mmCIF file of C-alpha atoms in Angstrom:
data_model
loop_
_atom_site.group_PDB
_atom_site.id
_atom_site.type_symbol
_atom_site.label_atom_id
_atom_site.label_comp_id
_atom_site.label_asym_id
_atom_site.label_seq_id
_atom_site.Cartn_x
_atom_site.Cartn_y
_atom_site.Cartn_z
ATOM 1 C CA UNK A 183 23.725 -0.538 0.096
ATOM 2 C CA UNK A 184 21.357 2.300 -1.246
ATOM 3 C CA UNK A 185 21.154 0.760 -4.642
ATOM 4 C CA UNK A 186 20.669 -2.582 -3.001
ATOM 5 C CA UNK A 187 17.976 -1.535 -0.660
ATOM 6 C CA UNK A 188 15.995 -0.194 -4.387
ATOM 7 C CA UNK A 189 15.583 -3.895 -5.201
ATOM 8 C CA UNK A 190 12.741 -6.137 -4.050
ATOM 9 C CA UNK A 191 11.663 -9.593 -3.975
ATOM 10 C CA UNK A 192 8.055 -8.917 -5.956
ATOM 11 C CA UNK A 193 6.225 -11.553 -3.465
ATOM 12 C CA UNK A 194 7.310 -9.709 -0.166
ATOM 13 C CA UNK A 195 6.833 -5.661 0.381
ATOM 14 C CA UNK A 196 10.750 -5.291 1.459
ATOM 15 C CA UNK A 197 13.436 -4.101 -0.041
ATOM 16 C CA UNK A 198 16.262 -7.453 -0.362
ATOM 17 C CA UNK A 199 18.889 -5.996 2.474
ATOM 18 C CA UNK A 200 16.690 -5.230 4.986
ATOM 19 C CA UNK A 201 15.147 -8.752 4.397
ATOM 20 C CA UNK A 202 18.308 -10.164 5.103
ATOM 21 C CA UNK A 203 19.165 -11.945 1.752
ATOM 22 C CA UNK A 204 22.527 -10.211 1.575
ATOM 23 C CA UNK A 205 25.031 -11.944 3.012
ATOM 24 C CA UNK A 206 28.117 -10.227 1.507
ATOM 25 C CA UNK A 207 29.852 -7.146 -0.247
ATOM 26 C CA UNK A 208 32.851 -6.660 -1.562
ATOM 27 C CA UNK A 209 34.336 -3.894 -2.788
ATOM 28 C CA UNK A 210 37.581 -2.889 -4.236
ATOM 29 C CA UNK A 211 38.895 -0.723 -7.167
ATOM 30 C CA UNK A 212 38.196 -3.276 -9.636
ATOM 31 C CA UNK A 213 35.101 -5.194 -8.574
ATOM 32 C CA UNK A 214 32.267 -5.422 -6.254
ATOM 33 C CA UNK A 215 30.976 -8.868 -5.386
ATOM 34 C CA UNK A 216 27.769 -9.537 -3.497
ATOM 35 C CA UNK A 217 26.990 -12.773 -2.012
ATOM 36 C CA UNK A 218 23.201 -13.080 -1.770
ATOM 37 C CA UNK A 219 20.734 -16.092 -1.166
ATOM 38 C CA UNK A 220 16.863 -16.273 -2.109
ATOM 39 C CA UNK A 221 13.841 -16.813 0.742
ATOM 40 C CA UNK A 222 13.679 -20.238 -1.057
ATOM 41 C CA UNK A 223 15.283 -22.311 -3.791
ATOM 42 C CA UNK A 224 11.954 -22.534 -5.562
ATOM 43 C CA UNK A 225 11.810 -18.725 -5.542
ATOM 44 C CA UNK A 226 10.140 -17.768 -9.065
ATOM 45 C CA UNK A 227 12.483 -14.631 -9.010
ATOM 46 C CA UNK A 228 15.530 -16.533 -8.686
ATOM 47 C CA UNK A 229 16.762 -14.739 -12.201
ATOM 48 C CA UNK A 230 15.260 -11.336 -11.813
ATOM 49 C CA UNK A 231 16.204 -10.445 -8.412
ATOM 50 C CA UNK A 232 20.069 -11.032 -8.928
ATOM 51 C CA UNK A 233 20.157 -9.156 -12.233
ATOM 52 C CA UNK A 234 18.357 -6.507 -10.834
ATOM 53 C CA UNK A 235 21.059 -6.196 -7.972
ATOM 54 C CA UNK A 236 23.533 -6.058 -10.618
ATOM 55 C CA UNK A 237 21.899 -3.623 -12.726
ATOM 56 C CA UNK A 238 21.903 -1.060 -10.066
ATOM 57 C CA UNK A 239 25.103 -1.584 -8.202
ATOM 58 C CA UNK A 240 26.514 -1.247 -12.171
ATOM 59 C CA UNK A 241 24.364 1.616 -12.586
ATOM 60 C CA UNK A 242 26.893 3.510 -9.519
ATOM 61 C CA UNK A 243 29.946 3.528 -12.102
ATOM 62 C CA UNK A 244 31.992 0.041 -11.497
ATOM 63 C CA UNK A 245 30.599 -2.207 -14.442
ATOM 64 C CA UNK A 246 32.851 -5.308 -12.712
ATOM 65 C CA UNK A 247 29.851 -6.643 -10.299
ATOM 66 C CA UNK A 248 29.493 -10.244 -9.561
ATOM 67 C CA UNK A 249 26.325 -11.554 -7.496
ATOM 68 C CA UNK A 250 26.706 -14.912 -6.395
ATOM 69 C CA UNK A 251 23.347 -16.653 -5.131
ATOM 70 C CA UNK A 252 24.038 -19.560 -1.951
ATOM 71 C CA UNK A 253 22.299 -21.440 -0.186
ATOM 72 C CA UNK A 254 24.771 -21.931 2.592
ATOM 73 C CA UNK A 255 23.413 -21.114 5.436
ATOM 74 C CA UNK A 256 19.776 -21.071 4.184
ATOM 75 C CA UNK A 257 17.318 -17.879 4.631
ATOM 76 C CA UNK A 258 15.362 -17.733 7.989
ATOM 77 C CA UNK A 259 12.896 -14.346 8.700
ATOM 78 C CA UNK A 260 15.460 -14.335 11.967
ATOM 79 C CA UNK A 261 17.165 -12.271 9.534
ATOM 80 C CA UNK A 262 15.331 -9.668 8.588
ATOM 81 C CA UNK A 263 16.162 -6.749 10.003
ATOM 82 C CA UNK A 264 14.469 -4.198 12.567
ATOM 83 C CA UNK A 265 13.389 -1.855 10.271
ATOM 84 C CA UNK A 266 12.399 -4.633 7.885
ATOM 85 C CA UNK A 267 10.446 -6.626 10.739
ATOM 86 C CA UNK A 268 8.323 -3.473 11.946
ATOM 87 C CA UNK A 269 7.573 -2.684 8.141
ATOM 88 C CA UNK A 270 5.924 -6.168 7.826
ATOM 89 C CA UNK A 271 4.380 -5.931 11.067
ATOM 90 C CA UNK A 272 6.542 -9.082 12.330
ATOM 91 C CA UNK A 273 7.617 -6.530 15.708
#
């Protein structure tokens, strides 16, 4: 989650987990897969933000990492989290 929490959707000033686009990790001794989703289908960083997830989880020393983007169930801000929501000033 560390490595996930250094990525960030350039448009918004929070880190992708606490902004609640992971929705998903697996882990075993052969693979890691996130499941992820964007705040919108039209997100311009629909390429970059993925990769960039994948980079860093890679970067920890299990080069096997999937990151599968849904859209099932779609983003809401209901899911950012606490910390996420008082960092944006949302509460």
């Amino acid at each position: 989650m560390a490595a996930i929490r250094e990525c960030f959707d350039p448009e918004i000033p929070l880190n992708v987990y606490d902004l609640g686009l992971i929705y998903g990790i697996e882990i075993d001794e052969s693979a890691i897969a996130i499941r992820m989703t964007l705040t919108s289908e039209a997100c311009p960083s629909a390429r970059t933000i993925p990769l960039d997830i994948k980079q860093k989880v890679a970067a920890l020393g299990q080069p096997n990492v999937t990151v599968d983007v849904v859209w099932d169930p779609p983003w809401h801000p209901s899911r950012i989290s606490a910390d996420g929501k008082q960092k944006l000033g949302l509460g």
